[in-house]
Short mmCIF file of C-alpha atoms in Angstrom, two decimals:
data_model
loop_
_atom_site.label_atom_id
_atom_site.label_comp_id
_atom_site.label_asym_id
_atom_site.label_seq_id
_atom_site.Cartn_x
_atom_site.Cartn_y
_atom_site.Cartn_z
CA UNK M 844 0.00 -0.01 0.00
CA UNK M 845 2.80 2.40 0.87
CA UNK M 846 4.51 1.67 -2.45
CA UNK M 847 1.30 2.54 -4.29
CA UNK M 848 1.02 5.88 -2.50
CA UNK M 849 4.67 6.57 -3.26
CA UNK M 850 4.01 6.02 -6.94
CA UNK M 851 1.11 8.42 -6.78
CA UNK M 852 3.22 11.05 -4.99
CA UNK M 853 6.00 10.77 -7.59
CA UNK M 854 3.54 11.17 -10.42
CA UNK M 855 1.92 14.14 -8.70
CA UNK M 856 5.28 15.87 -8.42
CA UNK M 857 5.96 15.23 -12.08
CA UNK M 858 2.53 16.60 -13.03
CA UNK M 859 3.15 19.79 -11.08
CA UNK M 860 6.51 20.27 -12.78
CA UNK M 861 5.02 19.88 -16.27
CA UNK M 862 1.64 21.54 -15.83
CA UNK M 863 2.68 24.60 -17.83
CA UNK M 864 3.28 22.57 -21.04
CA UNK M 865 1.28 23.80 -24.02
CA UNK M 866 0.44 22.20 -27.35
CA UNK M 867 1.01 24.14 -30.60
CA UNK M 868 -2.68 25.13 -30.50
CA UNK M 869 -2.42 26.42 -26.93
CA UNK M 870 -3.98 23.46 -25.17
CA UNK M 871 -2.68 22.43 -21.74
CA UNK M 872 -0.64 19.20 -21.83
CA UNK M 873 0.67 16.63 -19.37
CA UNK M 874 4.10 15.37 -20.50
CA UNK M 875 6.11 13.14 -18.17
CA UNK M 876 8.75 11.93 -20.65
CA UNK M 877 11.74 13.71 -22.17
CA UNK M 878 12.23 14.28 -25.88
CA UNK M 879 15.29 12.00 -25.85
CA UNK M 880 13.26 9.20 -24.23
CA UNK M 881 10.58 9.53 -26.89
CA UNK M 882 13.12 9.59 -29.72
CA UNK M 883 14.71 6.41 -28.39
CA UNK M 884 11.33 4.71 -28.21
CA UNK M 885 10.48 5.84 -31.72
CA UNK M 886 13.73 4.50 -33.16
CA UNK M 887 13.30 1.13 -31.46
CA UNK M 888 9.70 0.80 -32.63
CA UNK M 889 10.63 1.76 -36.19
CA UNK M 890 13.50 -0.73 -36.37
CA UNK M 891 11.14 -3.44 -35.11
CA UNK M 892 8.54 -2.64 -37.75
CA UNK M 893 11.13 -2.70 -40.54
CA UNK M 894 12.15 -6.19 -39.51
CA UNK M 895 8.62 -7.51 -39.09
CA UNK M 896 6.75 -6.00 -42.04
CA UNK M 897 7.24 -6.03 -45.80
CA UNK M 898 9.24 -3.02 -47.03
CA UNK M 899 8.45 -1.82 -50.55
CA UNK M 900 11.19 -2.06 -53.17
CA UNK M 901 9.27 -0.07 -55.77
CA UNK M 902 11.78 2.69 -56.56
CA UNK M 903 9.45 5.04 -58.43
CA UNK M 904 6.68 4.79 -55.81
CA UNK M 905 9.15 5.25 -52.97
CA UNK M 906 10.64 8.33 -54.65
CA UNK M 907 7.16 9.81 -55.01
CA UNK M 908 6.40 9.40 -51.31
CA UNK M 909 9.90 10.61 -50.35
CA UNK M 910 9.42 13.78 -52.40
CA UNK M 911 6.23 14.59 -50.50
CA UNK M 912 7.70 13.77 -47.10
CA UNK M 913 10.81 15.87 -47.78
CA UNK M 914 8.70 18.90 -48.64
CA UNK M 915 6.61 18.50 -45.48
CA UNK M 916 9.47 17.90 -43.05
CA UNK M 917 11.37 20.97 -44.23
CA UNK M 918 8.77 22.95 -42.26
CA UNK M 919 9.08 21.01 -39.00
CA UNK M 920 10.73 23.13 -36.28
CA UNK M 921 14.27 22.11 -35.37
CA UNK M 922 13.16 21.96 -31.75
CA UNK M 923 11.04 18.94 -32.74
CA UNK M 924 13.68 17.19 -34.83
CA UNK M 925 16.72 18.74 -36.45
CA UNK M 926 18.09 15.73 -38.32
CA UNK M 927 17.18 13.98 -41.55
CA UNK M 928 13.82 12.21 -41.42
CA UNK M 929 13.79 8.52 -42.34
CA UNK M 930 10.93 7.35 -44.56
CA UNK M 931 9.92 3.76 -45.22
CA UNK M 932 7.10 2.63 -47.51
CA UNK M 933 5.61 -0.63 -46.25
CA UNK M 934 4.20 -2.96 -48.87
CA UNK M 935 1.07 -3.74 -46.87
CA UNK M 936 -2.67 -3.25 -47.65
CA UNK M 937 -3.48 -1.05 -44.66
CA UNK M 938 -4.90 2.38 -45.46
CA UNK M 939 -2.59 4.05 -42.99
CA UNK M 940 0.58 5.99 -42.27
CA UNK M 941 2.39 7.08 -39.13
CA UNK M 942 5.20 9.28 -37.82
CA UNK M 943 7.31 8.65 -34.73
CA UNK M 944 9.52 10.81 -32.50
CA UNK M 945 13.13 10.72 -33.66
CA UNK M 946 12.30 11.59 -37.27
CA UNK M 947 10.60 8.43 -38.54
CA UNK M 948 7.77 8.20 -41.08
CA UNK M 949 6.01 5.07 -42.36
CA UNK M 950 3.51 4.94 -45.22
CA UNK M 951 1.54 1.83 -46.26
CA UNK M 952 0.97 1.13 -49.95
CA UNK M 953 -2.71 0.56 -49.23
CA UNK M 954 -3.01 4.31 -48.58
CA UNK M 955 -2.16 5.09 -52.24
CA UNK M 956 -5.56 3.93 -53.43
CA UNK M 957 -7.31 6.47 -51.21
CA UNK M 958 -4.84 9.38 -51.26
CA UNK M 959 -4.93 9.67 -55.02
CA UNK M 960 -2.58 12.61 -55.60
CA UNK M 961 0.40 14.32 -53.99
CA UNK M 962 -1.71 16.86 -52.13
CA UNK M 963 -3.93 14.22 -50.50
CA UNK M 964 -0.92 12.16 -49.45
CA UNK M 965 0.68 15.36 -48.11
CA UNK M 966 -2.42 15.87 -45.96
CA UNK M 967 -1.91 12.41 -44.39
CA UNK M 968 1.83 12.81 -43.87
CA UNK M 969 1.29 16.33 -42.50
CA UNK M 970 -1.29 14.97 -40.08
CA UNK M 971 1.02 12.22 -38.84
CA UNK M 972 3.95 14.59 -38.44
CA UNK M 973 1.54 16.89 -36.60
CA UNK M 974 1.17 14.22 -33.92
CA UNK M 975 4.96 14.30 -33.41
CA UNK M 976 5.12 18.09 -33.34
CA UNK M 977 2.39 18.23 -30.68
CA UNK M 978 4.01 15.33 -28.70
CA UNK M 979 0.75 13.42 -28.56
CA UNK M 980 2.64 10.20 -27.88
CA UNK M 981 4.10 11.76 -24.75
CA UNK M 982 0.63 12.84 -23.62
CA UNK M 983 -0.90 9.40 -24.24
CA UNK M 984 1.80 7.56 -22.30
CA UNK M 985 1.71 10.12 -19.49
CA UNK M 986 -2.07 9.89 -19.25
CA UNK M 987 -1.98 6.10 -19.23
CA UNK M 988 0.65 6.11 -16.46
CA UNK M 989 -1.46 8.46 -14.32
CA UNK M 990 -4.67 6.56 -14.91
CA UNK M 991 -2.99 3.26 -14.12
CA UNK M 992 -1.68 4.45 -10.76
CA UNK M 993 -4.99 6.15 -9.95
CA UNK M 994 -6.96 2.98 -10.56
CA UNK M 995 -4.40 0.96 -8.57
CA UNK M 996 -4.78 3.29 -5.57
CA UNK M 997 -8.59 3.13 -5.83
CA UNK M 998 -8.51 -0.66 -5.98
CA UNK M 999 -6.22 -0.81 -2.92
CA UNK M 1000 -8.59 1.47 -0.97
CA UNK M 1001 -11.63 -0.63 -1.93
CA UNK M 1002 -9.86 -3.86 -0.92
CA UNK M 1003 -8.42 -2.44 2.32
CA UNK M 1004 -11.80 -1.06 3.46
CA UNK M 1005 -13.58 -4.24 2.32
CA UNK M 1006 -16.01 -2.35 0.09
CA UNK M 1007 -18.67 -4.70 -1.30
CA UNK M 1008 -18.61 -5.39 -5.05
CA UNK M 1009 -15.17 -3.74 -5.42
CA UNK M 1010 -14.48 -5.74 -8.60
CA UNK M 1011 -17.68 -4.40 -10.20
CA UNK M 1012 -16.76 -0.87 -9.17
CA UNK M 1013 -13.26 -1.20 -10.64
CA UNK M 1014 -14.68 -2.51 -13.92
CA UNK M 1015 -17.03 0.44 -14.04
CA UNK M 1016 -14.20 2.84 -13.34
CA UNK M 1017 -12.13 1.32 -16.14
CA UNK M 1018 -14.95 1.74 -18.62
CA UNK M 1019 -15.63 5.25 -17.36
CA UNK M 1020 -11.98 6.21 -17.84
CA UNK M 1021 -11.94 4.78 -21.37
CA UNK M 1022 -15.15 6.44 -22.57
CA UNK M 1023 -14.89 9.59 -20.46
CA UNK M 1024 -11.18 10.37 -20.67
CA UNK M 1025 -9.09 8.34 -23.10
CA UNK M 1026 -11.41 8.29 -26.14
CA UNK M 1027 -12.23 12.02 -26.12
CA UNK M 1028 -8.50 12.63 -25.50
CA UNK M 1029 -7.73 10.65 -28.65
CA UNK M 1030 -10.27 12.63 -30.68
CA UNK M 1031 -8.71 15.86 -29.44
CA UNK M 1032 -5.32 14.69 -30.64
CA UNK M 1033 -6.70 13.73 -34.05
CA UNK M 1034 -8.37 17.12 -34.53
CA UNK M 1035 -5.25 18.95 -33.41
CA UNK M 1036 -3.04 16.88 -35.76
CA UNK M 1037 -5.47 17.67 -38.61
CA UNK M 1038 -5.04 21.39 -38.10
CA UNK M 1039 -1.26 21.24 -37.64
CA UNK M 1040 -1.01 19.06 -40.74
CA UNK M 1041 -3.22 21.42 -42.73
CA UNK M 1042 -0.83 24.30 -42.04
CA UNK M 1043 2.23 22.14 -42.69
CA UNK M 1044 1.03 20.98 -46.11
CA UNK M 1045 0.03 24.54 -47.06
CA UNK M 1046 3.41 25.97 -46.03
CA UNK M 1047 5.07 23.21 -48.09
CA UNK M 1048 3.11 24.24 -51.19
CA UNK M 1049 0.49 21.48 -51.28
CA UNK M 1050 -3.12 22.46 -51.93
CA UNK M 1051 -4.87 22.33 -48.55
CA UNK M 1052 -8.29 22.02 -50.19
CA UNK M 1053 -7.31 18.48 -51.16
CA UNK M 1054 -7.46 17.52 -47.47
CA UNK M 1055 -11.25 17.75 -47.80
CA UNK M 1056 -11.25 15.40 -50.81
CA UNK M 1057 -8.98 13.02 -48.91
CA UNK M 1058 -11.50 12.60 -46.10
CA UNK M 1059 -14.33 12.23 -48.59
CA UNK M 1060 -12.30 9.38 -50.10
CA UNK M 1061 -11.67 7.94 -46.60
CA UNK M 1062 -15.43 7.96 -45.90
CA UNK M 1063 -16.10 6.04 -49.11
CA UNK M 1064 -13.31 3.56 -48.37
CA UNK M 1065 -14.59 2.82 -44.84
CA UNK M 1066 -18.23 2.48 -45.87
CA UNK M 1067 -20.52 1.83 -42.93
CA UNK M 1068 -17.92 -0.06 -40.90
CA UNK M 1069 -17.35 2.72 -38.40
CA UNK M 1070 -17.96 2.95 -34.67
CA UNK M 1071 -20.12 5.79 -33.37
CA UNK M 1072 -17.94 8.84 -32.83
CA UNK M 1073 -18.53 8.77 -29.08
CA UNK M 1074 -16.84 5.36 -28.90
CA UNK M 1075 -13.96 6.05 -31.27
CA UNK M 1076 -10.58 7.72 -30.86
CA UNK M 1077 -11.00 9.16 -34.36
CA UNK M 1078 -13.55 11.79 -35.34
CA UNK M 1079 -15.96 10.89 -38.15
CA UNK M 1080 -14.86 12.05 -41.62
CA UNK M 1081 -17.73 14.57 -41.63
CA UNK M 1082 -16.43 16.06 -38.40
CA UNK M 1083 -12.89 16.29 -39.79
CA UNK M 1084 -14.16 17.92 -42.96
CA UNK M 1085 -16.11 20.49 -40.97
CA UNK M 1086 -13.07 21.37 -38.80
CA UNK M 1087 -10.77 21.57 -41.82
CA UNK M 1088 -13.24 23.77 -43.69
CA UNK M 1089 -13.40 26.21 -40.79
CA UNK M 1090 -9.61 26.63 -40.95
CA UNK M 1091 -9.23 26.57 -44.72
CA UNK M 1092 -9.09 30.34 -45.27
CA UNK M 1093 -6.02 30.63 -43.03
CA UNK M 1094 -4.39 27.62 -44.65
CA UNK M 1095 -4.90 29.14 -48.11
CA UNK M 1096 -2.91 32.19 -46.99
CA UNK M 1097 0.07 29.95 -46.26
CA UNK M 1098 -0.44 28.07 -49.52
CA UNK M 1099 -0.58 31.24 -51.62
CA UNK M 1100 2.53 32.55 -49.87
CA UNK M 1101 4.53 29.33 -50.44
CA UNK M 1102 7.56 30.06 -52.61
CA UNK M 1103 7.62 26.55 -54.10
CA UNK M 1104 4.91 24.19 -55.24
CA UNK M 1105 6.24 20.59 -55.24
CA UNK M 1106 5.80 18.41 -58.32
CA UNK M 1107 6.13 14.89 -56.98
CA UNK M 1108 5.39 12.17 -59.50
#
Protein backbone atom coordinates (compact mmCIF):
# COMPACT_ATOMS: atom_id res chain seq x y z
CA UNK A 1 0.00 0.00 0.00
CA UNK A 2 2.80 2.39 0.86
CA UNK A 3 4.51 1.68 -2.46
CA UNK A 4 1.29 2.54 -4.28
CA UNK A 5 1.02 5.87 -2.50
CA UNK A 6 4.68 6.57 -3.25
CA UNK A 7 4.01 6.02 -6.94
CA UNK A 8 1.11 8.43 -6.79
CA UNK A 9 3.22 11.05 -5.00
CA UNK A 10 5.99 10.77 -7.59
CA UNK A 11 3.53 11.18 -10.43
CA UNK A 12 1.90 14.13 -8.70
CA UNK A 13 5.28 15.87 -8.42
CA UNK A 14 5.96 15.23 -12.09
CA UNK A 15 2.54 16.60 -13.02
CA UNK A 16 3.15 19.79 -11.07
CA UNK A 17 6.51 20.27 -12.78
CA UNK A 18 5.02 19.88 -16.27
CA UNK A 19 1.64 21.55 -15.81
CA UNK A 20 2.68 24.60 -17.84
CA UNK A 21 3.29 22.58 -21.03
CA UNK A 22 1.28 23.81 -24.02
CA UNK A 23 0.45 22.19 -27.34
CA UNK A 24 1.00 24.14 -30.61
CA UNK A 25 -2.67 25.13 -30.51
CA UNK A 26 -2.41 26.42 -26.92
CA UNK A 27 -3.99 23.45 -25.17
CA UNK A 28 -2.67 22.42 -21.73
CA UNK A 29 -0.64 19.21 -21.83
CA UNK A 30 0.67 16.63 -19.37
CA UNK A 31 4.10 15.38 -20.50
CA UNK A 32 6.11 13.14 -18.17
CA UNK A 33 8.74 11.93 -20.65
CA UNK A 34 11.74 13.72 -22.16
CA UNK A 35 12.24 14.28 -25.89
CA UNK A 36 15.29 12.00 -25.85
CA UNK A 37 13.26 9.20 -24.24
CA UNK A 38 10.58 9.52 -26.89
CA UNK A 39 13.12 9.59 -29.72
CA UNK A 40 14.71 6.41 -28.40
CA UNK A 41 11.33 4.70 -28.20
CA UNK A 42 10.48 5.85 -31.72
CA UNK A 43 13.72 4.50 -33.16
CA UNK A 44 13.30 1.13 -31.46
CA UNK A 45 9.70 0.80 -32.62
CA UNK A 46 10.62 1.76 -36.19
CA UNK A 47 13.49 -0.73 -36.36
CA UNK A 48 11.15 -3.44 -35.12
CA UNK A 49 8.54 -2.63 -37.74
CA UNK A 50 11.11 -2.69 -40.53
CA UNK A 51 12.15 -6.19 -39.51
CA UNK A 52 8.62 -7.51 -39.09
CA UNK A 53 6.76 -5.99 -42.05
CA UNK A 54 7.24 -6.02 -45.81
CA UNK A 55 9.25 -3.02 -47.03
CA UNK A 56 8.46 -1.84 -50.54
CA UNK A 57 11.20 -2.06 -53.16
CA UNK A 58 9.27 -0.07 -55.78
CA UNK A 59 11.77 2.69 -56.55
CA UNK A 60 9.44 5.04 -58.43
CA UNK A 61 6.67 4.80 -55.81
CA UNK A 62 9.15 5.25 -52.98
CA UNK A 63 10.65 8.33 -54.63
CA UNK A 64 7.16 9.81 -55.00
CA UNK A 65 6.41 9.40 -51.30
CA UNK A 66 9.90 10.60 -50.35
CA UNK A 67 9.41 13.77 -52.40
CA UNK A 68 6.23 14.60 -50.50
CA UNK A 69 7.71 13.77 -47.10
CA UNK A 70 10.81 15.87 -47.78
CA UNK A 71 8.70 18.90 -48.64
CA UNK A 72 6.61 18.51 -45.48
CA UNK A 73 9.47 17.89 -43.04
CA UNK A 74 11.37 20.98 -44.22
CA UNK A 75 8.78 22.96 -42.26
CA UNK A 76 9.08 21.01 -39.00
CA UNK A 77 10.72 23.13 -36.27
CA UNK A 78 14.28 22.11 -35.37
CA UNK A 79 13.16 21.96 -31.75
CA UNK A 80 11.03 18.95 -32.73
CA UNK A 81 13.68 17.19 -34.83
CA UNK A 82 16.72 18.74 -36.46
CA UNK A 83 18.09 15.72 -38.32
CA UNK A 84 17.18 13.98 -41.55
CA UNK A 85 13.83 12.21 -41.43
CA UNK A 86 13.79 8.52 -42.34
CA UNK A 87 10.93 7.35 -44.56
CA UNK A 88 9.92 3.76 -45.22
CA UNK A 89 7.11 2.63 -47.51
CA UNK A 90 5.62 -0.62 -46.23
CA UNK A 91 4.20 -2.97 -48.86
CA UNK A 92 1.06 -3.73 -46.88
CA UNK A 93 -2.66 -3.25 -47.66
CA UNK A 94 -3.47 -1.04 -44.66
CA UNK A 95 -4.90 2.37 -45.47
CA UNK A 96 -2.60 4.05 -43.00
CA UNK A 97 0.58 6.00 -42.27
CA UNK A 98 2.40 7.09 -39.13
CA UNK A 99 5.21 9.28 -37.82
CA UNK A 100 7.31 8.65 -34.73
CA UNK A 101 9.52 10.81 -32.50
CA UNK A 102 13.12 10.73 -33.65
CA UNK A 103 12.30 11.60 -37.27
CA UNK A 104 10.60 8.42 -38.54
CA UNK A 105 7.77 8.20 -41.09
CA UNK A 106 6.01 5.07 -42.35
CA UNK A 107 3.51 4.94 -45.22
CA UNK A 108 1.55 1.85 -46.26
CA UNK A 109 0.98 1.14 -49.94
CA UNK A 110 -2.71 0.56 -49.22
CA UNK A 111 -3.02 4.30 -48.60
CA UNK A 112 -2.17 5.09 -52.24
CA UNK A 113 -5.57 3.92 -53.43
CA UNK A 114 -7.31 6.48 -51.21
CA UNK A 115 -4.84 9.39 -51.25
CA UNK A 116 -4.94 9.67 -55.02
CA UNK A 117 -2.58 12.61 -55.61
CA UNK A 118 0.39 14.32 -54.00
CA UNK A 119 -1.72 16.86 -52.13
CA UNK A 120 -3.93 14.23 -50.51
CA UNK A 121 -0.92 12.16 -49.46
CA UNK A 122 0.68 15.36 -48.12
CA UNK A 123 -2.42 15.86 -45.96
CA UNK A 124 -1.92 12.41 -44.40
CA UNK A 125 1.82 12.81 -43.86
CA UNK A 126 1.30 16.33 -42.50
CA UNK A 127 -1.30 14.97 -40.08
CA UNK A 128 1.01 12.22 -38.84
CA UNK A 129 3.96 14.59 -38.43
CA UNK A 130 1.54 16.89 -36.60
CA UNK A 131 1.17 14.23 -33.92
CA UNK A 132 4.95 14.30 -33.41
CA UNK A 133 5.11 18.10 -33.33
CA UNK A 134 2.39 18.22 -30.67
CA UNK A 135 4.01 15.34 -28.71
CA UNK A 136 0.75 13.42 -28.56
CA UNK A 137 2.63 10.20 -27.88
CA UNK A 138 4.09 11.75 -24.75
CA UNK A 139 0.63 12.82 -23.63
CA UNK A 140 -0.90 9.40 -24.23
CA UNK A 141 1.80 7.56 -22.31
CA UNK A 142 1.70 10.12 -19.49
CA UNK A 143 -2.08 9.90 -19.25
CA UNK A 144 -1.97 6.09 -19.22
CA UNK A 145 0.65 6.10 -16.46
CA UNK A 146 -1.44 8.46 -14.33
CA UNK A 147 -4.68 6.57 -14.91
CA UNK A 148 -2.99 3.25 -14.12
CA UNK A 149 -1.69 4.45 -10.77
CA UNK A 150 -4.99 6.15 -9.95
CA UNK A 151 -6.95 2.97 -10.57
CA UNK A 152 -4.40 0.96 -8.57
CA UNK A 153 -4.78 3.28 -5.58
CA UNK A 154 -8.59 3.12 -5.84
CA UNK A 155 -8.51 -0.67 -5.97
CA UNK A 156 -6.23 -0.82 -2.92
CA UNK A 157 -8.59 1.46 -0.97
CA UNK A 158 -11.61 -0.63 -1.93
CA UNK A 159 -9.87 -3.85 -0.91
CA UNK A 160 -8.43 -2.43 2.33
CA UNK A 161 -11.80 -1.06 3.45
CA UNK A 162 -13.58 -4.25 2.31
CA UNK A 163 -16.01 -2.35 0.09
CA UNK A 164 -18.67 -4.70 -1.29
CA UNK A 165 -18.60 -5.39 -5.05
CA UNK A 166 -15.17 -3.74 -5.41
CA UNK A 167 -14.49 -5.74 -8.60
CA UNK A 168 -17.67 -4.40 -10.21
CA UNK A 169 -16.77 -0.86 -9.17
CA UNK A 170 -13.27 -1.19 -10.63
CA UNK A 171 -14.68 -2.52 -13.91
CA UNK A 172 -17.03 0.44 -14.05
CA UNK A 173 -14.20 2.84 -13.33
CA UNK A 174 -12.13 1.32 -16.13
CA UNK A 175 -14.94 1.75 -18.63
CA UNK A 176 -15.62 5.26 -17.37
CA UNK A 177 -11.99 6.21 -17.84
CA UNK A 178 -11.95 4.78 -21.36
CA UNK A 179 -15.14 6.45 -22.56
CA UNK A 180 -14.90 9.60 -20.46
CA UNK A 181 -11.19 10.37 -20.67
CA UNK A 182 -9.10 8.33 -23.09
CA UNK A 183 -11.40 8.29 -26.13
CA UNK A 184 -12.22 12.03 -26.12
CA UNK A 185 -8.50 12.64 -25.49
CA UNK A 186 -7.73 10.65 -28.64
CA UNK A 187 -10.27 12.63 -30.68
CA UNK A 188 -8.71 15.87 -29.43
CA UNK A 189 -5.31 14.68 -30.65
CA UNK A 190 -6.70 13.74 -34.05
CA UNK A 191 -8.36 17.11 -34.52
CA UNK A 192 -5.24 18.95 -33.41
CA UNK A 193 -3.05 16.89 -35.76
CA UNK A 194 -5.46 17.66 -38.61
CA UNK A 195 -5.04 21.40 -38.09
CA UNK A 196 -1.26 21.25 -37.64
CA UNK A 197 -1.02 19.07 -40.74
CA UNK A 198 -3.22 21.44 -42.72
CA UNK A 199 -0.83 24.30 -42.04
CA UNK A 200 2.22 22.13 -42.69
CA UNK A 201 1.03 20.99 -46.11
CA UNK A 202 0.03 24.53 -47.06
CA UNK A 203 3.41 25.97 -46.05
CA UNK A 204 5.07 23.21 -48.10
CA UNK A 205 3.11 24.25 -51.19
CA UNK A 206 0.49 21.48 -51.29
CA UNK A 207 -3.12 22.47 -51.94
CA UNK A 208 -4.87 22.33 -48.55
CA UNK A 209 -8.30 22.01 -50.19
CA UNK A 210 -7.32 18.48 -51.16
CA UNK A 211 -7.46 17.51 -47.47
CA UNK A 212 -11.26 17.74 -47.81
CA UNK A 213 -11.24 15.41 -50.80
CA UNK A 214 -8.98 13.02 -48.90
CA UNK A 215 -11.51 12.60 -46.11
CA UNK A 216 -14.33 12.23 -48.59
CA UNK A 217 -12.30 9.37 -50.10
CA UNK A 218 -11.68 7.95 -46.61
CA UNK A 219 -15.42 7.97 -45.91
CA UNK A 220 -16.10 6.04 -49.11
CA UNK A 221 -13.32 3.55 -48.37
CA UNK A 222 -14.59 2.83 -44.84
CA UNK A 223 -18.23 2.49 -45.87
CA UNK A 224 -20.52 1.82 -42.94
CA UNK A 225 -17.91 -0.07 -40.91
CA UNK A 226 -17.35 2.72 -38.39
CA UNK A 227 -17.97 2.95 -34.67
CA UNK A 228 -20.12 5.79 -33.37
CA UNK A 229 -17.94 8.84 -32.84
CA UNK A 230 -18.53 8.77 -29.08
CA UNK A 231 -16.84 5.35 -28.89
CA UNK A 232 -13.95 6.05 -31.26
CA UNK A 233 -10.59 7.72 -30.86
CA UNK A 234 -10.99 9.17 -34.36
CA UNK A 235 -13.55 11.80 -35.35
CA UNK A 236 -15.96 10.91 -38.14
CA UNK A 237 -14.85 12.05 -41.61
CA UNK A 238 -17.72 14.56 -41.64
CA UNK A 239 -16.43 16.07 -38.40
CA UNK A 240 -12.90 16.28 -39.79
CA UNK A 241 -14.15 17.92 -42.97
CA UNK A 242 -16.11 20.50 -40.96
CA UNK A 243 -13.08 21.38 -38.81
CA UNK A 244 -10.77 21.57 -41.82
CA UNK A 245 -13.24 23.78 -43.70
CA UNK A 246 -13.40 26.22 -40.79
CA UNK A 247 -9.62 26.62 -40.95
CA UNK A 248 -9.23 26.57 -44.73
CA UNK A 249 -9.09 30.33 -45.27
CA UNK A 250 -6.02 30.63 -43.03
CA UNK A 251 -4.38 27.61 -44.66
CA UNK A 252 -4.90 29.14 -48.11
CA UNK A 253 -2.92 32.19 -46.99
CA UNK A 254 0.06 29.96 -46.26
CA UNK A 255 -0.44 28.07 -49.53
CA UNK A 256 -0.59 31.23 -51.63
CA UNK A 257 2.52 32.55 -49.87
CA UNK A 258 4.53 29.34 -50.44
CA UNK A 259 7.56 30.06 -52.61
CA UNK A 260 7.62 26.55 -54.10
CA UNK A 261 4.91 24.18 -55.25
CA UNK A 262 6.23 20.58 -55.23
CA UNK A 263 5.80 18.42 -58.31
CA UNK A 264 6.13 14.90 -56.98
CA UNK A 265 5.39 12.17 -59.49
